[in-house]
Coordinates of C-alpha atoms in Angstrom, one line a residue:
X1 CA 4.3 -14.8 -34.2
X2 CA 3.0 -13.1 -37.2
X3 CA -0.9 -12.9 -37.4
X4 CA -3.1 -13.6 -41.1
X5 CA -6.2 -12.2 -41.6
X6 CA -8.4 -13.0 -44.6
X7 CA -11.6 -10.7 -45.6
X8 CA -13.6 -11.9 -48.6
X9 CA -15.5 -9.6 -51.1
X10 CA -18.0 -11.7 -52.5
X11 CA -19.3 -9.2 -55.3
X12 CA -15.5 -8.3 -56.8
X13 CA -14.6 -12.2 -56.5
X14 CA -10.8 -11.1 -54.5
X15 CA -9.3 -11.5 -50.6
X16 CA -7.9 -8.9 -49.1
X17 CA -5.1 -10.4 -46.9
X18 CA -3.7 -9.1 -43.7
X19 CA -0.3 -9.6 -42.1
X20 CA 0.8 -8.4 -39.0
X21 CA 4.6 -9.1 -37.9
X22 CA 4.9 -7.0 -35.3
X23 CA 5.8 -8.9 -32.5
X24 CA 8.9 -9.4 -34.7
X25 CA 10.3 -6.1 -34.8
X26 CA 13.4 -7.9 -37.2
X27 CA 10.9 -8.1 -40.0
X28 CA 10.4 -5.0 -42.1
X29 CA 9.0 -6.8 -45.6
X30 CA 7.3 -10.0 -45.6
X31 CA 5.1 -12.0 -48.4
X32 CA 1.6 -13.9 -48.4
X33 CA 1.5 -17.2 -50.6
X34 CA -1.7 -18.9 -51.4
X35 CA -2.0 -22.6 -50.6
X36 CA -3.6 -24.9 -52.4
X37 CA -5.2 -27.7 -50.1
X38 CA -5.4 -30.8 -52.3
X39 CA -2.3 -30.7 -54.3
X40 CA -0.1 -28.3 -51.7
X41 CA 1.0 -25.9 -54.4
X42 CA 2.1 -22.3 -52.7
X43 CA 0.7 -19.2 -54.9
X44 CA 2.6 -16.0 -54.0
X45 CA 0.0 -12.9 -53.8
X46 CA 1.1 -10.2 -56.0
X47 CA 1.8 -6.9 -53.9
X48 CA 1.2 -2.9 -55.5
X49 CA 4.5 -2.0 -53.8
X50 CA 7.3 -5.3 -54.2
X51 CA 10.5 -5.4 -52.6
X52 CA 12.6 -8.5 -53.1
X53 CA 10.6 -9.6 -55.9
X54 CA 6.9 -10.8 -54.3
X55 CA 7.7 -9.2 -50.7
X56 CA 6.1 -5.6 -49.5
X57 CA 7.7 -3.5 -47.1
X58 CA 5.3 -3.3 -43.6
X59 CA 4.2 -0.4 -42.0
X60 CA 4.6 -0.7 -38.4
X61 CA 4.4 -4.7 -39.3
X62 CA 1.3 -4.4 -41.1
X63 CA 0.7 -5.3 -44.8
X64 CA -2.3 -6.0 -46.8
X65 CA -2.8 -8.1 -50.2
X66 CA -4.7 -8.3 -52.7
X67 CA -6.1 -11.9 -54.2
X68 CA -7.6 -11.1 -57.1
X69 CA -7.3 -14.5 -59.0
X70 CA -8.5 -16.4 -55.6
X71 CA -9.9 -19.9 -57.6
X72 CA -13.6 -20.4 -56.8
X73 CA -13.5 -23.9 -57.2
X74 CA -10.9 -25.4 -55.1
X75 CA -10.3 -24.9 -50.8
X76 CA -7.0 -23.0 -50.4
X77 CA -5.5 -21.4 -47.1
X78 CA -2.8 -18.0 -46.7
X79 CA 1.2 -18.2 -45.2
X80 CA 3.3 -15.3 -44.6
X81 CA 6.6 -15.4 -45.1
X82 CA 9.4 -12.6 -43.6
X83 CA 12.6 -11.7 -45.2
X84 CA 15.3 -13.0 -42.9
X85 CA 12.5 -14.3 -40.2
X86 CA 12.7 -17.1 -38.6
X87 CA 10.6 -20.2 -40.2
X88 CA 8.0 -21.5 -37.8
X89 CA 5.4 -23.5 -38.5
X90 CA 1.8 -22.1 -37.4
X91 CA 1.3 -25.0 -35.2
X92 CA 3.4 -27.0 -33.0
X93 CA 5.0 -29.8 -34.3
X94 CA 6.9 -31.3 -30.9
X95 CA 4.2 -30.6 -28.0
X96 CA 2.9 -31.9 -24.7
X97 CA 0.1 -31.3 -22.8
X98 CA 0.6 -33.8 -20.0
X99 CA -2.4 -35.3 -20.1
X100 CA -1.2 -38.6 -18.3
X101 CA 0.1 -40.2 -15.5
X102 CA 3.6 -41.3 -15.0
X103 CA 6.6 -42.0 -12.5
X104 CA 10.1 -41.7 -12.5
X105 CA 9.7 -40.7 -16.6
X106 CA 7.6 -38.3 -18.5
X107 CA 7.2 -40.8 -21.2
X108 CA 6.3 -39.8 -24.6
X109 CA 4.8 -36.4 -25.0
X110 CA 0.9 -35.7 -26.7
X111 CA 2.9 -35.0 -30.2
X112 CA 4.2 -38.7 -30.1
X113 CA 7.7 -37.9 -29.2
X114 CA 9.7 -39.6 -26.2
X115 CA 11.2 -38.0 -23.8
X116 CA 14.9 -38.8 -23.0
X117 CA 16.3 -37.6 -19.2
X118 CA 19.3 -37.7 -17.3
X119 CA 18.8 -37.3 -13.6
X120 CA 21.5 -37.3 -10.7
X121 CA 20.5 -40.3 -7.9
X122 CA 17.4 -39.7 -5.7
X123 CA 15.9 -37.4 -8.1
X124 CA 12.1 -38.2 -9.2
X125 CA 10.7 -36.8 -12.6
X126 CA 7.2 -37.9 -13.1
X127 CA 3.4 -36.3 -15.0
X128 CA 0.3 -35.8 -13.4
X129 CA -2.6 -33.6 -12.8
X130 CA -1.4 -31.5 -16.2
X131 CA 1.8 -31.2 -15.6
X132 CA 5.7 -32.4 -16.1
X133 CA 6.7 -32.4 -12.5
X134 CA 10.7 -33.3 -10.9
X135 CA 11.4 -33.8 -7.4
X136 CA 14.8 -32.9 -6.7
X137 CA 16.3 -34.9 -3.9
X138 CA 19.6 -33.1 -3.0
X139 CA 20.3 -29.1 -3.4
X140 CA 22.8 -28.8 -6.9
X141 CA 21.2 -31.8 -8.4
X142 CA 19.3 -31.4 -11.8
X143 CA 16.9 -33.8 -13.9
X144 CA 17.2 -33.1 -17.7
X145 CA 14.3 -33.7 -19.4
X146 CA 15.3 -33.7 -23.3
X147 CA 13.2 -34.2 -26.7
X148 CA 13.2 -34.0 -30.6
X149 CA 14.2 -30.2 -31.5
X150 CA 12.0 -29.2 -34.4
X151 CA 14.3 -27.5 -36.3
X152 CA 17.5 -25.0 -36.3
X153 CA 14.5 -22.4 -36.3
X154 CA 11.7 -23.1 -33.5
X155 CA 10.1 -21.5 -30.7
X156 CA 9.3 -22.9 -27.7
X157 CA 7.0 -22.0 -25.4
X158 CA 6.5 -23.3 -21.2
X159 CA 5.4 -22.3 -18.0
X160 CA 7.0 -22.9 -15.0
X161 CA 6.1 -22.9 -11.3
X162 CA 7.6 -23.7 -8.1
X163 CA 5.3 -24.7 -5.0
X164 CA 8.4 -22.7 -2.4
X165 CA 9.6 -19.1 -2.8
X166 CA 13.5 -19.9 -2.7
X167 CA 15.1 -20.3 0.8
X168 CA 19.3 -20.3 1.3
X169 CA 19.7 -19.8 -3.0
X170 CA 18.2 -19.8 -6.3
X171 CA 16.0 -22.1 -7.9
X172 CA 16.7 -22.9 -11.4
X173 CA 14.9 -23.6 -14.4
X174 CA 16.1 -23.8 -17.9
X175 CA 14.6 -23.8 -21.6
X176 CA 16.9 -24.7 -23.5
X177 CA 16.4 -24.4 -27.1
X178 CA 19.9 -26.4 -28.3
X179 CA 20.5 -29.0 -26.3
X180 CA 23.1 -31.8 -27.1
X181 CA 24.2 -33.3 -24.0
X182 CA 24.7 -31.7 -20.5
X183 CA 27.9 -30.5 -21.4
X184 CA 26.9 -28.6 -24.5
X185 CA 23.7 -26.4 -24.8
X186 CA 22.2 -22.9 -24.8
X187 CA 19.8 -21.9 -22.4
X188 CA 17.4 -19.5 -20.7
X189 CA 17.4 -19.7 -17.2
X190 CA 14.6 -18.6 -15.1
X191 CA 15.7 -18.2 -11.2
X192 CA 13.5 -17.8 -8.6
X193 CA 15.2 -15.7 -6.1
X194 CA 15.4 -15.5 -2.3
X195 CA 14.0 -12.2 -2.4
X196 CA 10.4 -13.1 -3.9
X197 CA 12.0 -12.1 -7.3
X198 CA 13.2 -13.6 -10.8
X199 CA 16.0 -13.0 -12.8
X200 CA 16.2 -14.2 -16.5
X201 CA 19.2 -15.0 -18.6
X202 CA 20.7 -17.2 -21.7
X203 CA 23.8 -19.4 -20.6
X204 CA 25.4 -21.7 -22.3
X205 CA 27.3 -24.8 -21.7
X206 CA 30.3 -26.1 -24.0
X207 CA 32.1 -29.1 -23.0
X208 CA 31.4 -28.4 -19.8
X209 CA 32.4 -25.4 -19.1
X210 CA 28.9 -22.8 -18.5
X211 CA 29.6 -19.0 -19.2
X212 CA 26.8 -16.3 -19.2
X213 CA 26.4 -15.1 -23.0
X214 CA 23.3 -12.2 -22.3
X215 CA 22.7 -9.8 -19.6
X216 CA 20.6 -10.5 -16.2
X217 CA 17.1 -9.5 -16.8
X218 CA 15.0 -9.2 -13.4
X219 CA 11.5 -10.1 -14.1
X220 CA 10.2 -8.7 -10.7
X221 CA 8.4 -10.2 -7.8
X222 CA 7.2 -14.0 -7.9
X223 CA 4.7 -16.4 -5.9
X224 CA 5.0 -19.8 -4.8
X225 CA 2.3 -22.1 -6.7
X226 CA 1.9 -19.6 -9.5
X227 CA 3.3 -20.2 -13.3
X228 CA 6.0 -17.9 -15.4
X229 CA 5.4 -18.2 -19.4
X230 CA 8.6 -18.1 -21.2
X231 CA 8.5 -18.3 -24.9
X232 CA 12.2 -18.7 -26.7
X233 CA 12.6 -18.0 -30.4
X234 CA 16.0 -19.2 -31.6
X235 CA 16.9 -19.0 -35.6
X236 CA 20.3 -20.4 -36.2
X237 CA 22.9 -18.0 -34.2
X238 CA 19.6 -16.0 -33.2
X239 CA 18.2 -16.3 -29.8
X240 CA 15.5 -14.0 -28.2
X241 CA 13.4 -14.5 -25.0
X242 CA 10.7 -12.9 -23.3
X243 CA 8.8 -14.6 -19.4
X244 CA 5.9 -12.8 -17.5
X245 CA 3.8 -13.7 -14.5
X246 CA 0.4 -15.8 -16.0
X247 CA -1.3 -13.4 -13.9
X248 CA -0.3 -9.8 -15.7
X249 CA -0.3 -9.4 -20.0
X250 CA 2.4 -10.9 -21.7
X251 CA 5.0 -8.3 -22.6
X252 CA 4.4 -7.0 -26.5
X253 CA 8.5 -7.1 -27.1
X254 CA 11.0 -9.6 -26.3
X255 CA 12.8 -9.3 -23.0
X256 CA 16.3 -10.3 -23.9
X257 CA 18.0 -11.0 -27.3
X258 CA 21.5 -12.6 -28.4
X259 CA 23.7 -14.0 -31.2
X260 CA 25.4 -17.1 -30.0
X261 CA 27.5 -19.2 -32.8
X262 CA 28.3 -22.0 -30.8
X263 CA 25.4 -24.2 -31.5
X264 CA 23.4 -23.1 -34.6
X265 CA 21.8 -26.6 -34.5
X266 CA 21.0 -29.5 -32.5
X267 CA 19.4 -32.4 -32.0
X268 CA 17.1 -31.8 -29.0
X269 CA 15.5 -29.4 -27.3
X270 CA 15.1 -29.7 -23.0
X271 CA 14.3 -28.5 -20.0
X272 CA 16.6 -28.8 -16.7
X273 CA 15.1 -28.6 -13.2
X274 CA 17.8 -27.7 -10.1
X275 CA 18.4 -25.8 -6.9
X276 CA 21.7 -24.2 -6.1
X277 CA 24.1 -25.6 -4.2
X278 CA 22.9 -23.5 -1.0
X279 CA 19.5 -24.0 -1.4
X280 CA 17.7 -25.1 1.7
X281 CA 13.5 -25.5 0.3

């Protein structure tokens, strides 16, 4: 996510304005717009060197600008804007922090949205103590836990954790940034190995049929009881993933990255919990 910093000079009257895009390496020229905070109107900031009109090529993802007409009487706030990157708002806009208690659902999230699931028999989804939790009954059963997608370009972020290192086979859990039905989505699946590791990779489902559309990434070692961050950015036929232990420093570049055509929208996001077929925890 690109970073804005603002640094008033009080004796020239101007803001000097900071980008930084460099966690997305796609973005070589971005632009800064002023926003005013009563009536909403955007301002672009006028850069020495332009490109594309009010854009300015980034050095190493860093650009600064100059707000030399910065209105003294009125409240107003900064946005950047890449060329070509994807549009994400600064705050999250679909969001739960699982502050609640509940069984058998997860109910309606802390952003106001409801949760829709589809779970095989004997399977228990439920919230508490902070978390969204399933119980899965049977090995190759699943609970799909589905909400409101934000947009065609949205990034999601979750940690998982599972209380078992996997015995017999995997563990699996998916973020899945497109998610229809169960039939027809694109994923990234985290996997818990039986070797104490983890594998990443983006799958997809379409009318049934699942095919891997990335390569394997293996994460290294993992612990029972302790979470994996995964963050997914997906921009129309843009996907790009990166998932680290919460114990070590999240990785500066993304992990894995693909271009899928399949399913440049849809209507919900998800998450799907399941254990292989052979797994025996």
């Amino acid at each position: 996510m690109p970073t804005i910093d603002v640094y008033p000079d009080v004796p020239r009257a101007y803001n000097r304005v900071e980008v930084n895009w460099a966690d997305v390496p796609s973005v070589t020229h971005a632009r800064v717009l002023r926003v005013d905070v009563e009536s909403g109107t955007c301002t672009p900031l006028r850069p020495y060197i332009c490109f594309d009109g009010d854009s300015l090529l980034l050095s190493c993802g860093h650009g600064i600008f100059w707000d030399t007409e910065v209105p003294l009487d009125r409240s107003v706030y900064y946005i950047t804007e890449g060329v070509d990157a994807p549009c994400i708002p600064a705050s999250a806009s679909v969001f739960d922090t699982f502050t609640r208690t509940e069984a058998g659902i997860w109910g309606v999230s802390t952003s106001g949205h409801t949760w829709g699931q589809v779970i095989d028999a004997g399977n228990v989804p439920s919230v508490s103590g902070g978390t969204g939790n399933g119980l899965l009954d049977t090995a190759n059963d699943s609970i799909y836990e589905y909400i409101e997608s934000p947009g065609p370009s949205m990034r999601a972020e979750v940690q998982f954790r599972t209380p078992v290192i996997a015995v017999g086979d995997i563990l699996n859990f998916e973020l899945i940034p497109r998610f229809i039905d169960v039939n027809n989505y694109i994923g990234l699946q985290v996997l818990p190995l039986t070797n104490a590791t983890c594998d990443i990779r983006f799958v997809r489902r379409l009318g049934g049929a699942g095919a891997l559309i990335g390569p394997t990434i293996n994460l290294g070692t993992y612990l029972a009881n302790e979470f994996i961050n995964v963050i997914v950015e997906a921009e129309g036929t843009d996907f790009r993933a990166k998932a680290w232990r919460s114990t070590v420093a999240m990785p500066p570049n993304w992990i894995t990255e693909i271009t899928n055509n399949e399913f440049p929208t849809a209507p919900f996001a998800a998450i799907r919990l399941n254990a292989a077929a052979g797994n025996l925890n």
